[in-house]
XYZ file of C-alpha atoms in Angstrom:
365
model
C 86.728 32.684 25.748
C 84.728 35.602 26.988
C 85.745 37.042 30.347
C 83.402 38.709 32.696
C 84.430 40.576 35.858
C 81.674 40.672 38.583
C 81.870 43.461 41.206
C 79.974 42.640 44.499
C 80.462 44.069 47.999
C 77.467 43.201 50.121
C 75.787 40.225 51.313
C 72.552 40.858 49.354
C 74.786 41.057 46.093
C 76.329 37.707 47.055
C 72.750 36.318 46.929
C 71.856 37.732 43.693
C 75.284 36.792 42.277
C 75.182 33.276 43.432
C 72.535 32.155 40.912
C 74.095 34.015 37.926
C 77.545 32.844 38.667
C 75.917 29.180 38.871
C 74.325 29.788 35.361
C 77.475 31.135 33.914
C 79.614 28.175 35.360
C 77.394 25.864 33.303
C 78.442 27.508 29.988
C 81.707 26.680 28.012
C 82.192 30.121 26.224
C 82.731 32.317 29.335
C 84.811 32.635 32.384
C 83.891 34.780 35.328
C 86.185 36.569 37.915
C 84.706 37.939 41.131
C 86.058 41.139 42.776
C 84.686 41.665 46.243
C 85.183 45.132 47.419
C 84.713 44.532 51.112
C 81.931 46.929 51.581
C 80.467 44.738 54.190
C 83.277 44.722 56.367
C 82.677 41.703 58.607
C 84.806 39.183 56.712
C 83.616 36.312 58.690
C 80.135 36.830 57.726
C 81.132 37.456 54.129
C 83.024 34.097 54.153
C 80.140 32.253 55.491
C 77.651 33.656 52.763
C 80.265 32.613 49.920
C 80.322 29.165 51.676
C 76.459 28.700 52.052
C 75.647 30.141 48.588
C 78.502 28.004 46.766
C 79.977 31.020 45.167
C 83.591 30.732 43.861
C 86.195 32.426 45.986
C 86.798 36.022 44.763
C 89.906 36.434 42.581
C 90.284 39.997 44.148
C 89.377 41.274 47.553
C 89.744 45.041 47.800
C 89.255 45.125 51.637
C 87.788 48.784 51.513
C 85.764 48.531 54.666
C 83.607 51.427 55.984
C 84.130 54.942 55.211
C 82.022 57.843 54.157
C 80.137 57.708 50.912
C 82.746 59.496 49.050
C 85.860 57.862 50.301
C 84.189 54.391 50.079
C 83.414 54.976 46.524
C 86.852 56.583 45.658
C 88.731 53.695 47.231
C 86.628 50.964 45.466
C 86.823 52.968 42.111
C 90.818 53.060 42.432
C 90.720 49.160 43.263
C 88.154 48.053 40.642
C 90.264 50.238 37.915
C 93.354 48.408 38.743
C 91.879 44.898 38.316
C 90.065 45.934 35.034
C 93.366 47.311 33.591
C 95.085 43.991 34.575
C 92.368 41.617 33.428
C 90.888 43.422 30.331
C 87.504 42.009 30.619
C 84.893 41.834 27.885
C 82.274 42.906 30.363
C 81.731 44.176 33.774
C 78.569 42.752 35.788
C 77.136 44.781 38.582
C 74.306 44.313 40.932
C 71.648 46.478 42.612
C 72.454 50.003 43.964
C 75.328 50.113 46.440
C 78.641 52.183 46.379
C 80.215 48.860 45.060
C 77.730 48.765 42.164
C 78.591 52.579 41.362
C 82.356 52.061 41.450
C 82.340 48.966 39.339
C 80.238 50.687 36.588
C 82.046 53.917 36.665
C 85.433 52.305 36.512
C 84.232 50.195 33.525
C 82.758 53.045 31.661
C 85.767 55.041 31.781
C 87.858 52.237 30.392
C 85.207 51.622 27.594
C 84.111 48.280 29.071
C 80.376 47.286 28.570
C 78.588 47.365 31.772
C 75.640 44.870 32.525
C 73.412 45.896 35.385
C 71.295 43.306 37.088
C 68.323 44.888 38.976
C 68.090 47.717 36.752
C 65.191 50.426 36.490
C 64.160 50.318 40.185
C 63.359 53.983 41.429
C 62.244 54.934 44.858
C 62.116 58.691 43.494
C 63.813 59.774 46.607
C 67.075 61.342 45.712
C 68.187 61.795 49.337
C 68.731 58.115 49.207
C 72.354 57.238 48.112
C 70.944 54.115 46.702
C 68.915 56.024 44.442
C 71.716 58.034 43.022
C 73.705 54.820 42.625
C 71.079 53.021 40.645
C 70.305 55.899 38.320
C 73.940 56.447 37.448
C 74.696 52.854 36.960
C 71.659 52.486 34.664
C 72.687 55.317 32.467
C 76.216 53.967 32.144
C 75.185 50.407 31.308
C 74.879 48.744 27.921
C 72.803 45.817 29.132
C 70.023 46.600 31.465
C 68.210 43.646 33.233
C 64.947 44.707 34.816
C 63.303 42.563 37.639
C 59.781 43.888 36.907
C 57.657 45.597 34.194
C 57.598 48.787 36.419
C 61.474 48.847 36.152
C 61.333 48.513 32.378
C 58.837 51.353 32.141
C 60.999 53.536 34.423
C 64.050 53.093 32.040
C 61.900 53.748 29.060
C 60.766 57.038 30.510
C 64.306 58.063 31.258
C 65.019 57.806 27.673
C 67.005 54.510 27.789
C 66.962 52.662 24.605
C 64.737 49.820 24.473
C 67.365 47.654 22.691
C 69.275 47.660 25.870
C 66.486 46.839 28.301
C 65.542 43.389 29.144
C 62.793 41.988 31.346
C 64.435 38.923 32.998
C 62.658 38.696 36.361
C 64.223 38.884 39.723
C 67.332 36.829 40.321
C 66.483 36.923 44.070
C 63.339 34.926 43.320
C 65.728 32.314 41.630
C 67.531 32.396 44.891
C 64.686 31.925 47.102
C 63.511 29.009 45.100
C 66.883 27.316 45.125
C 67.915 27.875 48.594
C 64.387 27.760 50.450
C 64.452 24.075 50.774
C 67.973 23.794 51.641
C 67.412 26.004 54.588
C 64.741 23.761 56.024
C 67.219 20.683 56.156
C 70.486 22.842 56.994
C 69.350 25.555 59.391
C 68.941 25.089 63.089
C 68.091 28.718 63.867
C 64.656 28.300 65.333
C 65.942 25.661 67.787
C 68.736 28.203 68.630
C 66.577 31.061 69.288
C 64.000 29.013 70.787
C 60.950 30.413 68.569
C 58.169 28.674 67.233
C 57.071 28.860 63.554
C 54.625 31.733 62.890
C 54.940 32.918 66.429
C 57.429 35.640 66.187
C 58.269 38.984 64.315
C 61.438 39.348 62.365
C 63.219 42.722 62.309
C 66.106 43.967 60.166
C 67.039 47.857 60.293
C 70.227 48.980 58.772
C 69.849 51.931 56.436
C 71.803 55.138 57.255
C 68.705 57.094 57.121
C 67.245 55.232 60.074
C 70.408 54.225 62.119
C 72.037 57.628 61.822
C 69.031 59.654 62.919
C 68.520 59.570 66.761
C 64.950 60.397 66.483
C 63.975 57.783 63.866
C 66.082 54.994 65.798
C 64.375 55.905 68.994
C 60.926 55.771 67.518
C 61.727 52.331 65.967
C 62.809 50.929 69.186
C 59.918 52.246 71.107
C 57.678 50.854 68.350
C 59.428 47.318 68.596
C 59.200 47.393 72.343
C 55.250 47.742 71.922
C 55.224 45.065 69.648
C 57.047 42.768 71.790
C 54.391 42.949 74.461
C 52.127 40.766 72.241
C 54.597 38.718 70.146
C 58.204 37.792 70.356
C 60.570 39.901 68.405
C 63.794 38.590 66.763
C 66.308 41.122 65.558
C 69.640 39.878 63.830
C 71.418 43.074 64.442
C 73.509 44.538 61.704
C 77.051 46.070 62.934
C 75.994 49.600 61.945
C 72.787 49.396 63.774
C 74.538 47.847 66.925
C 77.024 50.784 66.957
C 74.284 53.427 66.591
C 72.078 51.767 69.171
C 75.044 52.008 71.616
C 75.934 55.632 70.328
C 72.212 56.904 70.857
C 71.901 55.008 74.333
C 69.115 52.885 73.085
C 70.844 49.371 73.152
C 70.001 48.697 76.982
C 66.500 49.799 76.440
C 65.793 47.535 73.436
C 67.604 44.554 74.712
C 65.043 44.210 77.411
C 62.300 43.900 75.035
C 63.564 42.290 71.861
C 65.583 39.113 71.307
C 68.841 40.460 69.758
C 71.150 37.938 68.056
C 74.336 38.407 66.013
C 74.039 38.804 62.293
C 73.135 35.262 60.551
C 74.162 33.385 57.468
C 71.902 33.285 54.444
C 70.138 29.996 55.249
C 69.372 31.041 58.627
C 67.977 34.121 57.513
C 65.900 32.541 54.941
C 64.620 30.039 57.614
C 63.657 33.161 59.964
C 62.017 34.791 57.074
C 59.910 31.816 56.001
C 58.633 31.052 59.413
C 58.107 34.622 60.667
C 54.530 35.809 61.318
C 55.364 39.348 60.107
C 58.829 41.002 58.906
C 59.562 44.557 59.864
C 62.442 45.989 57.696
C 63.971 48.937 55.974
C 65.721 46.610 53.477
C 64.822 46.429 49.761
C 65.843 42.754 49.510
C 64.127 41.662 52.646
C 60.910 43.229 51.381
C 60.898 40.907 48.246
C 62.099 37.767 50.336
C 59.093 38.311 52.696
C 56.674 38.396 49.670
C 58.585 35.206 48.082
C 57.692 33.248 51.431
C 54.190 34.826 51.426
C 55.000 36.752 54.956
C 53.273 40.076 55.565
C 55.971 43.014 55.692
C 56.072 46.394 57.111
C 58.683 48.585 55.626
C 60.212 51.374 57.915
C 60.499 53.957 55.231
C 58.692 56.807 53.314
C 58.821 54.935 50.014
C 59.719 51.691 48.276
C 61.383 50.660 45.147
C 59.140 47.610 45.015
C 55.557 49.503 44.692
C 54.037 46.166 43.424
C 54.403 44.663 46.765
C 52.130 47.452 48.214
C 49.606 47.057 45.456
C 49.444 43.408 46.009
C 48.945 43.934 49.797
C 51.923 42.320 51.004
C 53.874 45.389 52.162
C 52.845 48.205 54.273
C 55.179 51.505 53.911
C 55.290 53.091 57.449
C 57.516 56.318 58.346
C 59.675 55.410 61.026
C 59.007 58.333 63.298
C 55.803 57.365 64.987
C 56.030 54.257 67.612
C 52.445 54.081 67.884
C 51.886 53.800 64.172
C 54.507 51.094 63.651
C 52.716 49.132 66.388
C 49.469 49.637 64.759
C 50.577 48.713 61.267
C 52.544 45.646 62.319
C 49.533 44.210 64.220
C 47.321 44.936 61.331
C 49.766 43.033 59.097
C 49.829 39.967 61.484
C 48.026 37.053 59.616
C 46.945 39.200 56.673
C 47.516 37.496 53.258
C 47.623 39.685 50.028
C 46.737 38.830 46.562
C 48.741 36.016 44.806
C 50.719 37.072 41.781
C 54.100 36.660 40.225
C 55.615 39.932 39.479
C 59.022 38.805 39.608
C 59.152 36.376 36.674
C 59.374 32.512 36.645
C 62.463 31.837 38.580
C 64.462 31.536 35.438
C 66.086 35.231 35.642
C 69.581 34.033 35.973
C 69.538 31.902 32.731
C 67.842 34.768 30.869
C 70.755 37.082 31.833
C 73.341 34.506 30.545
C 71.368 34.193 27.412
C 71.224 37.958 26.752
C 75.040 38.130 27.192
C 75.494 35.286 24.917
C 73.437 36.838 22.369
C 75.018 40.358 22.683
C 78.373 38.888 21.802
C 77.027 36.628 19.165
C 78.058 33.506 20.598
C 76.276 30.354 19.114
């Protein structure tokens, strides 16, 4: 029986892992153990995501919590290494571009355990982003690289990754959007709870350190959102890091007067908000795609994106977060605009393709 250890630590990774873990659970040749690092340290929210996504409970919970990048990664590396020495898996499976991803792949590589990277090949080409460093290093430690787009495949080829190790699978988040989208309609009551009507509000998510830890950028975002709120209701499920920053920089009372701030929401509630928003404003990589999956215009508060196909298709606008007037203008332009129809993220069967490649890699009939 093949043994896989999956390392995850953030809620977007829970979403990605949910569909692959489901596909693995349907096979009789493999067993999977989940390691949750605790990178998203709101344990109650993490538990809610596991329940809604029907993920099996983690075999190991490292409880790392919030630290500087170096300390957090070191603690994860130590914890994951201990698990791998004890479990002796045949493969370590990692997702995306977080510190959990880097720690899981590095621990495995140093123990000569093959690494499989789901969401390989993405590049923002901005080395100031910790996520960019994590994804590049992980790709070059991985034996199996599962690319969500053709652009990602080409990025890996240009960096000299052997073609035999690169597999275009499509995006597992598209699988999740298809699988959980209908469930959100029947199980979520978030629209009623927030008292907003479909297609009559803008949804906001901001959490990246490059925005929250920069007083000028965060202030600019707040002023831009306040302007938007004059013409359309704005809903903001507030990430703990962002709440802390808003309070630290003395912006919380100001933004609370203009925007409807709500606590972080579970996955199905987030899907419901995304599906029914008139526009989405975010700095998240995953939310950019989810907006596209639900065909909602998106404004991304960054200077670049690892999903350039969304910009090319007209569904996403990249807006530097340092000009409130520009933020307002681009959101107003995005309202009600549709982009081109295309399917750059595969056919919704990415998880099964990932499992198929793993089976073939180990010669399992």
